[in-house]
CSV table of C-alpha atoms and ligand atoms in Angstrom, one decimal:
chain,number,residue,atom,x,y,z
Z,295,MET,CA,49.9,129.1,121.5
Z,296,GLN,CA,51.6,132.0,119.6
Z,297,TYR,CA,53.4,133.1,122.6
Z,298,PHE,CA,55.2,129.9,122.9
Z,299,GLU,CA,56.5,130.4,119.1
Z,300,ARG,CA,57.9,133.6,120.2
Z,301,ILE,CA,59.5,132.4,123.3
Z,302,SER,CA,61.0,129.5,121.5
Z,303,SER,CA,62.6,131.6,118.7
Z,304,ARG,CA,63.9,133.8,121.5
Z,305,ILE,CA,65.4,131.0,123.3
Z,306,ASP,CA,67.3,129.9,120.2
Z,307,THR,CA,69.0,133.2,119.9
Z,308,PHE,CA,70.5,132.7,123.4
Z,309,ARG,CA,72.4,129.7,122.3
Z,310,ASP,CA,75.9,131.2,122.5
Z,311,GLU,CA,75.2,133.0,125.8
Z,312,MET,CA,73.9,129.8,127.5
Z,313,VAL,CA,76.9,127.9,126.3
Z,314,ASP,CA,79.1,130.8,127.7
Z,315,MET,CA,77.2,130.6,131.1
Z,316,GLN,CA,77.8,127.0,131.4
Z,317,ILE,CA,81.8,127.4,130.9
Z,318,GLN,CA,81.8,130.1,133.4
Z,319,LEU,CA,79.8,128.4,136.1
Z,320,CYS,CA,82.0,125.1,135.4
Z,321,ALA,CA,85.2,127.3,136.1
Z,322,LEU,CA,83.6,127.9,139.8
Z,323,PRO,CA,83.6,124.4,141.1
Z,324,ALA,CA,81.0,124.3,143.9
Z,325,ILE,CA,82.4,121.2,145.7
Z,326,SER,CA,81.0,120.7,149.3
Z,327,PRO,CA,83.6,121.1,152.2
Z,328,SER,CA,82.9,117.5,153.3
Z,329,SER,CA,84.3,116.2,149.7
Z,330,GLY,CA,87.3,118.6,150.1
Z,331,GLY,CA,85.9,121.7,148.2
Z,332,GLU,CA,85.0,125.3,149.4
Z,333,GLY,CA,81.3,125.2,149.1
Z,334,GLU,CA,78.9,127.2,146.5
Z,335,ALA,CA,79.9,130.8,147.5
Z,336,ALA,CA,81.4,131.8,144.3
Z,337,LYS,CA,79.0,130.0,142.2
Z,338,ALA,CA,76.2,131.5,144.1
Z,339,ASP,CA,77.8,135.2,143.4
Z,340,ALA,CA,77.8,134.6,139.7
Z,341,LEU,CA,74.2,133.1,139.6
Z,342,LEU,CA,72.9,136.1,141.9
Z,343,LYS,CA,74.5,138.5,139.3
Z,344,PHE,CA,72.6,137.1,136.5
Z,345,LEU,CA,69.4,136.9,138.5
Z,346,ASN,CA,69.6,140.6,139.0
Z,347,ASN,CA,70.5,141.5,135.7
Z,348,ALA,CA,67.8,139.3,134.2
Z,349,GLY,CA,64.8,141.0,136.2
Z,350,PHE,CA,64.0,138.5,138.7
Z,351,GLU,CA,62.5,140.0,141.8
Z,352,ASP,CA,62.4,139.2,145.6
Z,353,ILE,CA,65.7,137.5,145.5
Z,354,THR,CA,66.7,135.8,148.8
Z,355,VAL,CA,69.6,133.6,150.1
Z,356,ALA,CA,68.9,131.3,152.9
Z,357,LYS,CA,72.3,130.8,154.6
Z,358,ALA,CA,72.9,127.4,156.3
Z,359,PRO,CA,75.6,127.6,158.7
Z,360,ASP,CA,78.6,125.5,157.7
Z,361,LEU,CA,81.8,126.6,159.2
Z,362,ASP,CA,83.8,124.4,157.0
Z,363,ALA,CA,82.5,126.6,153.9
Z,364,ASP,CA,84.4,129.6,152.6
Z,365,LEU,CA,81.9,132.1,153.9
Z,366,GLY,CA,80.9,130.0,157.1
Z,367,TYR,CA,77.5,129.1,155.3
Z,368,ARG,CA,76.1,127.5,152.4
Z,369,PRO,CA,73.8,129.6,150.3
Z,370,ASN,CA,70.5,128.7,148.9
Z,371,ILE,CA,68.9,131.2,146.5
Z,372,PHE,CA,65.3,131.8,145.8
Z,373,ALA,CA,64.1,134.3,143.0
Z,374,TYR,CA,60.9,135.1,141.5
Z,375,TYR,CA,59.6,136.1,138.0
Z,376,ARG,CA,56.2,137.4,138.7
Z,377,GLY,CA,53.3,136.2,136.5
Z,378,LYS,CA,49.7,137.4,135.9
Z,379,LYS,CA,48.6,135.5,139.0
Z,380,SER,CA,50.4,134.6,142.2
Z,381,THR,CA,47.8,132.0,143.3
Z,382,LYS,CA,50.6,129.5,142.7
Z,383,THR,CA,54.1,129.2,141.8
Z,384,ILE,CA,55.9,127.0,139.2
Z,385,TRP,CA,59.2,126.1,140.6
Z,386,ILE,CA,62.2,124.9,138.7
Z,387,LEU,CA,64.6,123.5,141.5
Z,388,CYS,CA,68.3,122.8,140.8
Z,389,HIS,CA,71.4,122.4,143.0
Z,390,MET,CA,74.5,124.2,142.7
Z,391,ASP,CA,77.0,122.0,144.2
Z,392,VAL,CA,78.9,119.4,142.0
Z,393,VAL,CA,80.6,116.2,142.8
Z,394,PRO,CA,84.6,116.0,142.6
Z,395,PRO,CA,86.0,115.1,139.3
Z,396,GLY,CA,87.5,111.7,140.5
Z,397,GLU,CA,90.5,110.4,138.7
Z,398,LEU,CA,91.8,112.9,136.5
Z,399,SER,CA,93.6,110.8,134.0
Z,400,LYS,CA,90.2,109.5,133.0
Z,401,TRP,CA,89.3,112.9,131.7
Z,402,ARG,CA,90.2,114.2,128.2
Z,403,GLY,CA,90.5,117.7,129.5
Z,404,ASN,CA,90.6,119.9,132.6
Z,405,PRO,CA,87.1,119.2,134.1
Z,406,PHE,CA,86.8,122.7,135.3
Z,407,LYS,CA,87.7,124.2,132.0
Z,408,ALA,CA,84.8,123.2,130.0
Z,409,TRP,CA,85.4,122.4,126.3
Z,410,ILE,CA,83.0,122.0,123.3
Z,411,GLU,CA,82.9,119.0,120.8
Z,412,ALA,CA,80.4,117.9,118.4
Z,413,GLY,CA,77.3,119.8,120.0
Z,414,LYS,CA,78.2,118.9,123.5
Z,415,ILE,CA,79.8,120.7,126.3
Z,416,PHE,CA,82.2,118.7,128.5
Z,417,GLY,CA,83.2,119.4,132.2
Z,418,ARG,CA,82.2,118.7,135.7
Z,419,GLY,CA,78.8,119.8,136.6
Z,420,VAL,CA,77.7,120.7,133.0
Z,421,GLU,CA,74.9,118.1,133.0
Z,422,ASP,CA,74.4,117.6,136.8
Z,423,ASN,CA,72.9,120.1,137.4
Z,424,GLN,CA,73.9,123.2,135.3
Z,425,GLN,CA,72.0,122.1,132.3
Z,426,ASP,CA,68.7,122.5,133.5
Z,427,MET,CA,69.9,125.5,135.8
Z,428,VAL,CA,71.0,127.5,132.8
Z,429,ALA,CA,67.9,126.4,130.7
Z,430,SER,CA,65.5,127.7,133.5
Z,431,LEU,CA,67.3,131.1,133.7
Z,432,PHE,CA,67.3,131.7,129.9
Z,433,ALA,CA,63.6,130.5,129.9
Z,434,ILE,CA,62.9,133.5,132.0
Z,435,LYS,CA,65.2,135.7,130.1
Z,436,ALA,CA,63.2,135.0,127.0
Z,437,PHE,CA,59.9,136.2,128.8
Z,438,ARG,CA,61.2,139.2,129.8
Z,439,GLU,CA,62.9,140.1,126.3
Z,440,GLU,CA,59.6,139.3,124.7
Z,441,GLY,CA,57.8,141.5,127.3
Z,442,LEU,CA,55.6,138.5,128.2
Z,443,LYS,CA,54.2,137.5,131.6
Z,444,PRO,CA,53.9,133.8,132.5
Z,445,ASN,CA,50.3,132.9,133.6
Z,446,TYR,CA,51.6,132.3,137.3
Z,447,ASP,CA,54.5,133.3,139.3
Z,448,VAL,CA,57.7,131.2,138.4
Z,449,GLY,CA,60.1,130.5,141.1
Z,450,ILE,CA,63.8,129.7,140.6
Z,451,ALA,CA,65.3,127.7,143.4
Z,452,LEU,CA,69.1,127.1,143.5
Z,453,VAL,CA,70.1,125.0,146.5
Z,454,ALA,CA,73.3,123.9,148.1
Z,455,ASP,CA,74.4,120.5,149.4
Z,456,GLU,CA,72.5,118.1,147.2
Z,457,GLU,CA,75.4,115.8,146.6
Z,458,THR,CA,76.3,115.3,150.2
Z,459,GLY,CA,72.9,114.8,151.9
Z,460,ASN,CA,70.7,118.1,151.7
Z,461,GLU,CA,71.3,119.1,155.4
Z,462,LYS,CA,72.8,122.4,154.4
Z,463,GLY,CA,70.5,122.6,151.3
Z,464,LEU,CA,66.9,121.8,150.8
Z,465,ASN,CA,66.5,120.2,154.2
Z,466,TYR,CA,67.7,123.5,155.7
Z,467,VAL,CA,65.4,125.4,153.6
Z,468,LEU,CA,62.3,123.2,154.3
Z,469,LYS,CA,62.9,123.8,158.2
Z,470,HIS,CA,64.0,127.4,158.2
Z,471,SER,CA,62.6,129.4,155.2
Z,472,ASN,CA,60.3,127.4,153.2
Z,473,PRO,CA,58.9,129.2,150.1
Z,474,PHE,CA,56.9,126.4,148.8
Z,475,ARG,CA,53.1,126.1,149.0
Z,476,LYS,CA,50.8,123.1,148.8
Z,477,GLN,CA,49.3,124.3,145.3
Z,478,ASP,CA,52.9,125.1,143.9
Z,479,LEU,CA,54.3,122.9,140.8
Z,480,ILE,CA,57.8,121.8,141.7
Z,481,VAL,CA,59.9,120.5,138.9
Z,482,VAL,CA,63.3,119.0,139.7
Z,483,PRO,CA,65.3,118.7,136.4
Z,484,ASP,CA,67.9,116.3,138.1
Z,485,ALA,CA,66.9,112.9,136.7
Z,486,GLY,CA,65.9,111.8,133.2
Z,487,ASN,CA,66.8,109.8,130.2
Z,488,ALA,CA,68.3,110.4,126.7
Z,489,GLU,CA,64.6,110.6,125.1
Z,490,GLY,CA,63.2,112.9,127.6
Z,491,THR,CA,60.3,110.5,128.3
Z,492,MET,CA,61.0,109.8,132.0
Z,493,ILE,CA,59.0,111.7,134.7
Z,494,GLU,CA,60.1,110.5,138.0
Z,495,VAL,CA,57.3,110.4,140.5
Z,496,ALA,CA,58.4,107.7,142.9
Z,497,GLU,CA,61.5,106.3,144.5
Z,498,LYS,CA,62.7,103.3,146.2
Z,499,SER,CA,63.9,103.0,149.8
Z,500,ILE,CA,67.5,103.1,150.1
Z,501,LEU,CA,69.4,100.8,152.7
Z,502,TRP,CA,73.1,101.0,152.6
Z,503,LEU,CA,74.9,98.4,155.0
Z,504,LYS,CA,78.4,97.9,156.2
Z,505,PHE,CA,79.6,94.3,156.9
Z,506,LYS,CA,82.7,93.8,159.3
Z,507,THR,CA,83.8,90.1,159.6
Z,508,PHE,CA,86.3,89.3,162.2
Z,509,GLY,CA,88.5,86.1,162.1
Z,510,GLU,CA,92.1,85.9,162.9
Z,511,GLN,CA,95.1,86.9,161.1
Z,512,ALA,CA,97.7,84.4,160.2
Z,513,HIS,CA,100.7,83.6,157.8
Z,514,GLY,CA,99.6,82.6,154.3
Z,515,SER,CA,101.3,79.3,154.6
Z,516,THR,CA,99.6,78.3,158.0
Z,517,PRO,CA,95.8,79.2,157.3
Z,518,GLU,CA,95.2,76.6,159.9
Z,519,LYS,CA,96.5,78.9,162.5
Z,520,GLY,CA,94.1,81.6,161.8
Z,521,ILE,CA,90.6,82.2,160.4
Z,522,ASN,CA,90.0,83.7,157.0
Z,523,SER,CA,87.6,86.6,157.2
Z,524,PHE,CA,87.6,87.2,153.9
Z,525,ARG,CA,86.5,83.7,152.8
Z,526,ALA,CA,83.7,83.9,155.4
Z,527,ALA,CA,82.6,87.3,153.9
Z,528,SER,CA,82.7,85.9,150.4
Z,529,PHE,CA,80.3,83.2,151.5
Z,530,LEU,CA,78.3,85.7,153.1
Z,531,VAL,CA,77.8,87.9,150.0
Z,532,THR,CA,76.7,84.8,147.9
Z,533,GLU,CA,73.9,84.0,150.7
Z,534,LEU,CA,72.9,87.8,150.6
Z,535,ASN,CA,72.3,87.2,146.7
Z,536,LYS,CA,69.1,85.2,147.9
Z,537,LEU,CA,67.4,88.4,148.8
Z,538,TYR,CA,66.5,88.7,145.2
Z,539,GLN,CA,64.4,85.7,145.4
Z,540,THR,CA,63.0,86.6,148.8
Z,541,PHE,CA,62.0,90.1,147.8
Z,542,ASN,CA,61.0,89.6,144.3
Z,543,TYR,CA,57.9,91.7,143.9
Z,544,LYS,CA,57.8,93.6,140.5
Z,545,ASP,CA,56.1,97.1,140.3
Z,546,PRO,CA,56.1,98.1,136.4
Z,547,ILE,CA,56.2,101.9,137.5
Z,548,PHE,CA,59.8,101.2,138.6
Z,549,ASP,CA,62.9,101.2,136.5
Z,550,PRO,CA,64.2,98.6,137.1
Z,551,PRO,CA,60.9,97.1,138.3
Z,552,ILE,CA,62.6,95.0,141.2
Z,553,SER,CA,64.4,95.7,144.4
Z,554,THR,CA,68.1,95.3,144.0
Z,555,PHE,CA,70.6,94.1,146.6
Z,556,GLU,CA,74.2,94.8,145.5
Z,557,PRO,CA,77.4,94.3,147.1
Z,558,THR,CA,79.6,97.3,146.1
Z,559,LYS,CA,82.5,98.7,148.1
Z,560,LYS,CA,85.3,96.7,149.5
Z,561,ASP,CA,87.8,98.1,152.0
Z,562,PRO,CA,91.4,96.9,151.6
Z,563,ASN,CA,92.2,94.2,154.0
Z,564,VAL,CA,95.7,93.1,154.2
Z,565,PRO,CA,98.4,94.9,151.9
Z,566,ASN,CA,100.3,91.6,151.2
Z,567,ILE,CA,99.3,88.4,149.4
Z,568,ASN,CA,101.0,86.0,152.1
Z,569,THR,CA,98.8,87.0,155.1
Z,570,ILE,CA,95.3,85.5,156.0
Z,571,PRO,CA,93.2,88.5,156.5
Z,572,GLY,CA,91.8,88.7,160.0
Z,573,GLU,CA,89.4,91.5,159.3
Z,574,ASP,CA,87.2,92.2,156.2
Z,575,VAL,CA,84.8,95.0,155.4
Z,576,PHE,CA,82.3,95.1,152.5
Z,577,TYR,CA,79.3,97.2,151.9
Z,578,MET,CA,75.9,96.7,150.2
Z,579,ASP,CA,73.7,99.1,148.1
Z,580,ASN,CA,70.1,98.0,148.6
Z,581,ARG,CA,67.3,99.8,146.8
Z,582,ILE,CA,63.9,98.5,148.0
Z,583,LEU,CA,60.4,99.0,146.5
Z,584,PRO,CA,58.2,100.6,148.8
Z,585,TYR,CA,55.9,97.5,148.9
Z,586,TYR,CA,58.5,96.2,151.4
Z,587,THR,CA,59.7,98.0,154.8
Z,588,LEU,CA,63.3,98.3,155.5
Z,589,GLU,CA,62.7,96.4,158.8
Z,590,ASP,CA,61.4,93.3,156.9
Z,591,VAL,CA,64.5,93.5,154.6
Z,592,GLU,CA,66.9,93.9,157.5
Z,593,ASN,CA,65.5,91.0,159.5
Z,594,GLN,CA,65.8,88.7,156.7
Z,595,ILE,CA,69.4,89.9,155.9
Z,596,LYS,CA,70.2,88.9,159.8
Z,597,ILE,CA,69.4,85.3,159.3
Z,598,PRO,CA,72.4,84.3,157.3
Z,599,LEU,CA,74.9,86.2,159.6
Z,600,GLY,CA,74.5,83.7,162.3
Z,601,SER,CA,74.9,80.7,160.0
Z,602,ILE,CA,78.1,82.3,158.5
Z,603,GLU,CA,79.4,83.1,162.2
Z,604,LYS,CA,78.8,79.4,163.0
Z,605,ALA,CA,80.1,77.8,159.9
Z,606,PHE,CA,83.2,79.8,159.8
Z,607,ASN,CA,84.0,80.7,163.5
Z,608,VAL,CA,84.0,84.4,162.8
Z,609,LYS,CA,82.1,87.4,164.1
Z,610,VAL,CA,80.1,89.5,161.7
Z,611,VAL,CA,78.8,93.1,162.7
Z,612,MET,CA,76.4,94.9,160.3
Z,613,GLU,CA,76.2,98.7,160.5
Z,614,HIS,CA,73.7,101.1,158.8
Z,615,GLU,CA,75.5,103.7,156.4
Z,616,GLN,CA,72.0,105.1,155.1
Z,617,TRP,CA,68.4,104.0,156.2
Z,618,SER,CA,66.2,106.1,154.1
Z,619,PRO,CA,62.6,104.8,153.7
Z,620,ALA,CA,60.8,105.9,150.4
Z,621,ALA,CA,59.0,109.2,150.5
Z,622,PRO,CA,55.3,108.9,149.5
Z,623,PRO,CA,55.2,109.2,145.6
Z,624,THR,CA,53.7,112.0,143.7
Z,625,SER,CA,50.4,111.0,142.0
Z,626,PRO,CA,50.9,110.4,138.1
Z,627,GLU,CA,47.8,112.7,138.0
Z,628,ALA,CA,49.4,115.5,139.8
Z,629,PRO,CA,49.3,118.9,137.9
Z,630,VAL,CA,53.1,119.2,137.8
Z,631,VAL,CA,53.2,115.5,135.8
Z,632,GLN,CA,50.6,116.6,133.6
Z,633,ALA,CA,52.1,120.0,132.9
Z,634,LEU,CA,55.6,118.3,132.1
Z,635,LYS,CA,53.7,115.8,129.8
Z,636,LYS,CA,52.2,118.5,127.7
Z,637,GLY,CA,55.7,120.5,127.4
Z,638,ILE,CA,57.5,117.5,126.4
Z,639,LYS,CA,54.9,116.6,123.8
Z,640,ILE,CA,55.0,120.0,122.2
Z,641,VAL,CA,58.7,120.5,122.3
Z,642,TYR,CA,60.0,116.9,121.9
Z,643,GLU,CA,57.2,115.2,120.2
Z,644,LYS,CA,57.2,112.5,122.7
Z,645,GLU,CA,54.9,110.8,125.1
Z,646,ALA,CA,56.6,111.0,128.5
Z,647,LYS,CA,55.4,108.6,131.3
Z,648,PRO,CA,55.6,108.6,135.1
Z,649,ILE,CA,57.9,106.2,136.5
Z,650,GLY,CA,59.8,105.4,139.7
Z,651,ILE,CA,63.6,105.1,140.0
Z,652,GLY,CA,66.3,103.9,142.4
Z,653,GLY,CA,66.0,107.1,144.6
Z,654,GLY,CA,68.0,109.9,146.1
Z,655,THR,CA,66.7,113.0,144.4
Z,656,LEU,CA,65.7,116.5,145.5
Z,657,ALA,CA,62.0,115.5,145.3
Z,658,SER,CA,62.4,113.0,148.2
Z,659,PRO,CA,62.5,115.7,150.9
Z,660,LEU,CA,59.8,117.6,149.0
Z,661,ARG,CA,57.6,114.6,149.0
Z,662,TRP,CA,58.2,113.9,152.8
Z,663,SER,CA,57.0,117.6,153.4
Z,664,LYS,CA,53.9,116.6,151.2
Z,665,PHE,CA,54.7,118.9,148.0
Z,666,ASP,CA,54.0,117.5,144.6
Z,667,ALA,CA,57.5,117.3,143.1
Z,668,ALA,CA,58.4,115.7,139.7
Z,669,CYS,CA,61.8,115.1,138.5
Z,670,TRP,CA,62.5,115.4,134.7
Z,671,SER,CA,65.0,116.3,132.5
Z,672,ARG,CA,66.2,115.2,128.9
Z,673,ASN,CA,69.8,114.1,129.5
Z,674,GLU,CA,72.4,111.5,128.8
Z,675,GLU,CA,73.0,110.3,132.6
Z,676,THR,CA,76.6,111.3,132.4
Z,677,ALA,CA,76.4,112.8,135.9
Z,678,HIS,CA,79.3,111.8,138.3
Z,679,LYS,CA,81.2,110.3,135.3
Z,680,PRO,CA,84.5,111.5,133.9
Z,681,ASN,CA,84.0,113.5,130.7
Z,682,GLU,CA,80.5,114.5,132.1
Z,683,TYR,CA,78.7,116.4,129.1
Z,684,CYS,CA,75.7,118.2,128.2
Z,685,VAL,CA,74.1,118.0,124.9
Z,686,ILE,CA,73.5,121.5,123.9
Z,687,ASP,CA,70.3,120.6,122.2
Z,688,ASN,CA,68.9,119.3,125.2
Z,689,MET,CA,69.7,122.4,127.3
Z,690,MET,CA,67.8,124.5,124.4
Z,691,GLY,CA,65.1,121.8,124.5
Z,692,ASP,CA,64.5,121.8,128.2
Z,693,ALA,CA,64.4,125.6,128.2
Z,694,LYS,CA,61.5,125.5,125.9
Z,695,VAL,CA,59.8,122.8,128.1
Z,696,PHE,CA,60.1,124.9,131.1
Z,697,SER,CA,58.8,128.1,129.1
Z,698,HIS,CA,55.8,126.0,127.7
Z,699,ILE,CA,55.0,125.1,131.4
Z,700,PHE,CA,55.3,128.7,132.4
Z,701,LEU,CA,52.7,129.5,129.7
Z,702,GLN,CA,50.1,126.8,130.4
Z,703,THR,CA,47.0,128.0,132.2
B,995,ZN,ZN1,72.3,116.2,140.5
C-alpha cells in the first residue's frame, strides 16, 4: 500500500499540531454536570471548528436535553469524510467528557494545563479519551492534505456523557438520531493495553450492590448494650468472599478469566472511636462472566444475609446500585476486529487478539443495538488516575492504525 506510506509520513508531520490540540482540549474541562462540571459545550465548539476547517462534511450535533448543562443540552457530534463508496461507514467513536481530577495534591501540575515530560503529555483527559480523538481527526487531515480518498466513508462520532452513564450521550443518540448501520465498522478506542494488542470484543455483566446493616448504637465501653453493625457487616464481607468458589467458571477470552466479587466503597459510620456503630454501609463491585445470570448471583448472595441477621441479631438490607447484564459479544471474526488486527500488525508489528474485559465501555450500548463494535487503543491505562498521561508515540501510532483501516478494501 503505497498510499499508506504517504499518509503515515504525513501524520508524522502533524506531531506538534497534535500535541497542541491536546493542550487546548485539556484546557476545556468537559466534566459532566452531575460530577460538578459544566458539560461539553466549550470543548464541542473547539472540535466543531476543527472539523469545519479540516474538510469534514455533513456535520451534525444531536442535542440531548440537560437543564443542568451550560447550554441546556449535551452535544453529540457526527461528521463524515466521504470515501470512494458510501455502502458502509468506518466509524471512530470517542467521548468528549472527562472525569474530575480527584485530589489535586496527588497531581504534579495543574490537571487542566497539560504539560509535557519525556515524550508524554500529562493532564486530565489526555488519554481518556483525547488521545484517540486527536489521532482520528489528524488521520483524516492526512487524507485531505495528501488529496486521497478512503475506500469507504469515514465517520467521526464525538459523544457526551460517557463517564456518567451515556443517557445524554450514546444512549440518546441510539434512540433519537442514530447514524449507524448494520454493515458499518465501529471502532471505540477507549480500552486497551500498553502493547496495543488487546481488542475488546466482550464484556462482563456488572452488578453493584449496597449493603446496609442495622444494629444498635451504644457506648464503646458497654458493647453489650448495643449491637455492633460493623462487626456483623465484616462477617458478611468474608462470607461473600465465597462467591469466588461458587461462581468459579473460567473463560480464557476474558482478562481476568474469572468473575470477580469485590467489596469496595465504605460509608463512614460513627465519627468517634468510643461509639459502637448502630449502622454500617458497604458496597460491592461484581463483574460476572456472561456464563452466569445476574439473578443466579443475586440469589446466591442473599443466602448468607439471613444467617448473618440471625447470628448477630441485625437487619441487612441489600440494594442495587447498578444492574447491567453483559451485552452480546462482537464476534472475533467480525470485520471490525479483522480490520484492526491488520492495521495493528502493520503499524506496531504485533499480533493483537480479541479478548473480554470487566465491562462498561461505549461498545456495550452499541452491541445491545446489534452493531458490531470493537474497543481498541494502545495506551498506558492511566484513565481516571492522577497525573493521567498520553504517550505521544501512541497517539501518532494509533492515528496510523486508523488510517490503515480507512485504506483497507
Ligand atoms: Zn473513556
